[in-house]
mmCIF file of C-alpha atoms in Angstrom:
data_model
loop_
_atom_site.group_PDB
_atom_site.id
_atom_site.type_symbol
_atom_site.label_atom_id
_atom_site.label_comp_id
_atom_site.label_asym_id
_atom_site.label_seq_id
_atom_site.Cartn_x
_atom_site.Cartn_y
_atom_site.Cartn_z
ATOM 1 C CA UNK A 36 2.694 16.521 38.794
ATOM 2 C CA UNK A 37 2.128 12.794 39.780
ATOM 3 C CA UNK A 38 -1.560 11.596 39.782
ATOM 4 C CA UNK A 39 -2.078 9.688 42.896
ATOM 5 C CA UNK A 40 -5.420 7.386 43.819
ATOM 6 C CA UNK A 41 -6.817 8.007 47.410
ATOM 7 C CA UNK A 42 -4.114 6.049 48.987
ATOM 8 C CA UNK A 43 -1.116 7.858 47.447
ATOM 9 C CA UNK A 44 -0.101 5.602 44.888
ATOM 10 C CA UNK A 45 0.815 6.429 41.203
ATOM 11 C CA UNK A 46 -2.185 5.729 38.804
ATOM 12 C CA UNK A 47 -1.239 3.976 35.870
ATOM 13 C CA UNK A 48 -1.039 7.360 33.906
ATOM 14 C CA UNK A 49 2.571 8.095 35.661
ATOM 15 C CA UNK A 50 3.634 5.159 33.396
ATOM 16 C CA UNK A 51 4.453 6.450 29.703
ATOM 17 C CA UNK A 52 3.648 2.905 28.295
ATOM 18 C CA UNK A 53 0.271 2.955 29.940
ATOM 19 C CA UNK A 54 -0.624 6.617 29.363
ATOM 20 C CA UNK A 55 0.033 5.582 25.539
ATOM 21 C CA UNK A 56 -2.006 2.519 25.302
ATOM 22 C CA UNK A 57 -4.893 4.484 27.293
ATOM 23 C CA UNK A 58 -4.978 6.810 24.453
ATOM 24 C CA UNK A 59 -4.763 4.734 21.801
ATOM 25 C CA UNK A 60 -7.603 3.008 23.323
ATOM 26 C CA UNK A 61 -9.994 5.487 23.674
ATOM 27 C CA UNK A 62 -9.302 7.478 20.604
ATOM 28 C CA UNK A 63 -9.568 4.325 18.493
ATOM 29 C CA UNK A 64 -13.003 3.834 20.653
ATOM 30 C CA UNK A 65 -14.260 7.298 19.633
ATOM 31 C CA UNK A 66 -12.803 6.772 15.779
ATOM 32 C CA UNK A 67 -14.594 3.539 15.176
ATOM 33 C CA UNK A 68 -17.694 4.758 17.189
ATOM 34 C CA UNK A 69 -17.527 7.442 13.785
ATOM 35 C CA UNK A 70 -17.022 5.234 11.634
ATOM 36 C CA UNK A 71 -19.350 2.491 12.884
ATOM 37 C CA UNK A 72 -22.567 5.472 12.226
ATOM 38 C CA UNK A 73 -21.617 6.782 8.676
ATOM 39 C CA UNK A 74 -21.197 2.920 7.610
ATOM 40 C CA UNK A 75 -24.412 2.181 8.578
ATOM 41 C CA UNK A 76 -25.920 5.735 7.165
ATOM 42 C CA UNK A 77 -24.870 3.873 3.852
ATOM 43 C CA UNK A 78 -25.954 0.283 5.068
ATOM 44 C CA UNK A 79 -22.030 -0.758 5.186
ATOM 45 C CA UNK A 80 -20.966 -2.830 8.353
ATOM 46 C CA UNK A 81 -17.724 -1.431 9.708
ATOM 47 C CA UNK A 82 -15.787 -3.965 7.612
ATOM 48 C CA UNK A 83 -17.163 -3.264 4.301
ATOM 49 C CA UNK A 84 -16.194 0.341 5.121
ATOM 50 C CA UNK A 85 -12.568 -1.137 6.085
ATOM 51 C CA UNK A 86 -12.754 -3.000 2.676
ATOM 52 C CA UNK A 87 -13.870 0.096 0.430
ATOM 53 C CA UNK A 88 -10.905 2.049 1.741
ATOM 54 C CA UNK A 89 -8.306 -0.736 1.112
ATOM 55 C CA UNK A 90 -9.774 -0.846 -2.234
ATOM 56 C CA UNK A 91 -9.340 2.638 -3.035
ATOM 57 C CA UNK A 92 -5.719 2.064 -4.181
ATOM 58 C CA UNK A 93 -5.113 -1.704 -4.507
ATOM 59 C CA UNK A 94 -6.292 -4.606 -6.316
ATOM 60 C CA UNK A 95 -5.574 -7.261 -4.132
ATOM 61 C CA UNK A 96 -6.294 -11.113 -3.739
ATOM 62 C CA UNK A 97 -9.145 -12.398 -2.372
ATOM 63 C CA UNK A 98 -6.686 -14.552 0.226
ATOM 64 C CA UNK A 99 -4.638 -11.303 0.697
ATOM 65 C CA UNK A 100 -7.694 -9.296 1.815
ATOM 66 C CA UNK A 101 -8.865 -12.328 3.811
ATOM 67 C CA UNK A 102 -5.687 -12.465 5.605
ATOM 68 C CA UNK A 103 -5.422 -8.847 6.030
ATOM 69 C CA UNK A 104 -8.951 -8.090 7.388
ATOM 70 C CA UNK A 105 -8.569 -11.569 9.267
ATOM 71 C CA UNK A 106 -11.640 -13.068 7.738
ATOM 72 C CA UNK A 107 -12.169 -16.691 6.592
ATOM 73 C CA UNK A 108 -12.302 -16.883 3.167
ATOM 74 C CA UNK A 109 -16.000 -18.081 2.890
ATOM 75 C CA UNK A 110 -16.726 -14.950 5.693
ATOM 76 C CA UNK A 111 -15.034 -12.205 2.985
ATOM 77 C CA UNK A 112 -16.723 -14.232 -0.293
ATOM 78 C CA UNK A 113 -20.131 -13.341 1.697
ATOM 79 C CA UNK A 114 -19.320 -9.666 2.140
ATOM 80 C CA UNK A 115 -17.824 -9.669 -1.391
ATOM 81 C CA UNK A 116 -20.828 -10.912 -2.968
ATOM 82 C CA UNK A 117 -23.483 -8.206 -0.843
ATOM 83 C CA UNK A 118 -21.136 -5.717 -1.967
ATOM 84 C CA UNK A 119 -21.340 -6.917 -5.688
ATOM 85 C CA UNK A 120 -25.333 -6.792 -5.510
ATOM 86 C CA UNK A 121 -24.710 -3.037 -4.381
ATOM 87 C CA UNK A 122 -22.813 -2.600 -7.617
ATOM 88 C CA UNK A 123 -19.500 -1.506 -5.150
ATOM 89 C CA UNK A 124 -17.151 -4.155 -5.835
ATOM 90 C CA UNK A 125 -16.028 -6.615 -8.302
ATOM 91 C CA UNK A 126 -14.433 -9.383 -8.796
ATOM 92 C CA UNK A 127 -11.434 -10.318 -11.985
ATOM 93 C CA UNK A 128 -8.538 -12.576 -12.774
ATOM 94 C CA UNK A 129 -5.367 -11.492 -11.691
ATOM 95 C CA UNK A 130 -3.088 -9.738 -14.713
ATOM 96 C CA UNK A 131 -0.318 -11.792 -12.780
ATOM 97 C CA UNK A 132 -2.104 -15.199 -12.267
ATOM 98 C CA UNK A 133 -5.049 -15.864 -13.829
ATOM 99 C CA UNK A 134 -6.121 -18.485 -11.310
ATOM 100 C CA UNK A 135 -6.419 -16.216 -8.714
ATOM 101 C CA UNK A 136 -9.473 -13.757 -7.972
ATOM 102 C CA UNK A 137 -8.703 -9.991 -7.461
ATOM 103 C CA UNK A 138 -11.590 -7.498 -5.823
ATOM 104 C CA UNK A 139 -11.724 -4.375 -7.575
ATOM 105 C CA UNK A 140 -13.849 -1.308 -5.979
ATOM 106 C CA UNK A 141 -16.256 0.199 -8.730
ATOM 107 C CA UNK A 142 -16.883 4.024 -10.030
ATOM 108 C CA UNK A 143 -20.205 3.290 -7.583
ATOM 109 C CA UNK A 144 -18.250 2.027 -5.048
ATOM 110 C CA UNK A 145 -15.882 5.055 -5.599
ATOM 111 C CA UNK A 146 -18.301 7.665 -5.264
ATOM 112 C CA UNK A 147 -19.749 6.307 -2.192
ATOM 113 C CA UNK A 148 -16.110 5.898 -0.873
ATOM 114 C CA UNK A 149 -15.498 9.530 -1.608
ATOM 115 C CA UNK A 150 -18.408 10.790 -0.215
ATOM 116 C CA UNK A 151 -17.612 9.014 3.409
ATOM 117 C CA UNK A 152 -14.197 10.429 3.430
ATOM 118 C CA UNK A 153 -15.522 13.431 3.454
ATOM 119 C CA UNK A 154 -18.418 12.508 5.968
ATOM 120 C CA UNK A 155 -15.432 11.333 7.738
ATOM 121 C CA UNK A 156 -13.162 14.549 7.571
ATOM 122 C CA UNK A 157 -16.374 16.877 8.789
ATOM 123 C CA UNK A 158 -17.153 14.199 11.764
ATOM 124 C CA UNK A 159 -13.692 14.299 12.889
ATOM 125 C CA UNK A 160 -12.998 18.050 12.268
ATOM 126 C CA UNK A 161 -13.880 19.023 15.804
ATOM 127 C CA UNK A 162 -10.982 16.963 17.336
ATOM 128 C CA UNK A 163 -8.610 17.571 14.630
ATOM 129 C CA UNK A 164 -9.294 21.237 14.807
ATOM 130 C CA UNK A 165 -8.161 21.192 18.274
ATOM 131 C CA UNK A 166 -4.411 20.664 16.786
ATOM 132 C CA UNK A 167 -2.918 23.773 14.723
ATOM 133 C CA UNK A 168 -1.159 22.269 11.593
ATOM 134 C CA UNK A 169 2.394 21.443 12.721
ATOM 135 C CA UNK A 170 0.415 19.282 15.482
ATOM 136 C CA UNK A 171 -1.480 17.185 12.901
ATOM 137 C CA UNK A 172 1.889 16.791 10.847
ATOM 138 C CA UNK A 173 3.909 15.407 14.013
ATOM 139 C CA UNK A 174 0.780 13.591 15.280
ATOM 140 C CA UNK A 175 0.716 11.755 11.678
ATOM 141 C CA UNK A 176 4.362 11.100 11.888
ATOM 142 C CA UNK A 177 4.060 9.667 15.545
ATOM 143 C CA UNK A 178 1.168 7.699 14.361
ATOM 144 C CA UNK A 179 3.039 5.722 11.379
ATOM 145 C CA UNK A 180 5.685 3.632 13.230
ATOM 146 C CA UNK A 181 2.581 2.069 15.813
ATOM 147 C CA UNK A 182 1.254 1.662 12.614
ATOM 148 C CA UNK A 183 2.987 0.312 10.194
ATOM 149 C CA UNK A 184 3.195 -2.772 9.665
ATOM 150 C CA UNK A 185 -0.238 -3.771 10.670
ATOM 151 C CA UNK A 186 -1.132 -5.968 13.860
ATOM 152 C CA UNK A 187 -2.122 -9.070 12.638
ATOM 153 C CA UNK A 188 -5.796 -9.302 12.269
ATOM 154 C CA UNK A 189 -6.214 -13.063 13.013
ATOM 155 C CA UNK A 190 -6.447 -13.925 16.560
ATOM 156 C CA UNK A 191 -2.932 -15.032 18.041
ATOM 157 C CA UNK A 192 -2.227 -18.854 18.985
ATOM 158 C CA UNK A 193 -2.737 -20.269 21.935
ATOM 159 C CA UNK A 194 0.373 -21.351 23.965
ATOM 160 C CA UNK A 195 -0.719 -24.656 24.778
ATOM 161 C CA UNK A 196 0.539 -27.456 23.588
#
């Protein structure tokens, strides 16, 4: 069935593309809205709660995660360093180039990382409870091609020349 407006024309939701973005859009909106309240139950900004779970598994560059997070480097050093005080993060030489600075997460920074997946799980329960198991496993597999690879972070060029 076609949603019209008033005036009998098709509402953007009769177009697949827009129907798509709409959702993405508002369930990212409700996600980060989440995430943005248990981060600060913990006194974490919504970044250092994006940094914690990239740290879970990798040991990356300082320049990597400022490029991937889309931070200046002086911007992530700052975060970095509050995080450090917290006794969440550190930072090491590379095994691979001992010039360069890797950011390692802590056992502290660990636990607490732990702990707000689970926050996150029970927050997010009601929504995901609303799919039966085979809709969560196609959902995820929908999911991974809009996002993998990453959008870029950094804000895009200008055209002008």
């Amino acid at each position: 069935m076609a949603h019209d407006d008033p005036t009998g024309t098709p509402t953007a939701h009769d177009d697949p593309t827009d129907a798509l973005i709409d959702g993405l859009v508002r369930s990212a909106f409700q996600i980060m809205g989440v995430l943005t309240r248990i981060g600060a139950e913990h006194d974490l900004s919504l970044t250092q709660l994006r940094v914690l779970g990239i740290l879970r598994d990798r040991r990356p560059r300082m320049s990597d995660l400022a490029a991937f997070l889309g931070l200046d480097k002086s911007t992530l050093s700052g975060l970095i360093d509050r995080a450090e005080r917290r006794g969440l993060l550190a930072r090491g030489a590379s095994p691979e180039d001992r010039r360069a600075v890797v950011v390692l997460i802590t056992d502290a920074g660990r636990d607490l990382a732990e702990r707000m997946d689970e926050e996150i799980r029970e927050a997010l329960a009601p929504a995901t409870g609303r799919l039966g198991p085979e809709q969560r496993r196609q959902l995820a597999q929908l999911l991974e091609p809009v996002l993998t690879p990453p959008l870029p972070a950094a804000p895009r060029p200008t055209g002008r020349r």
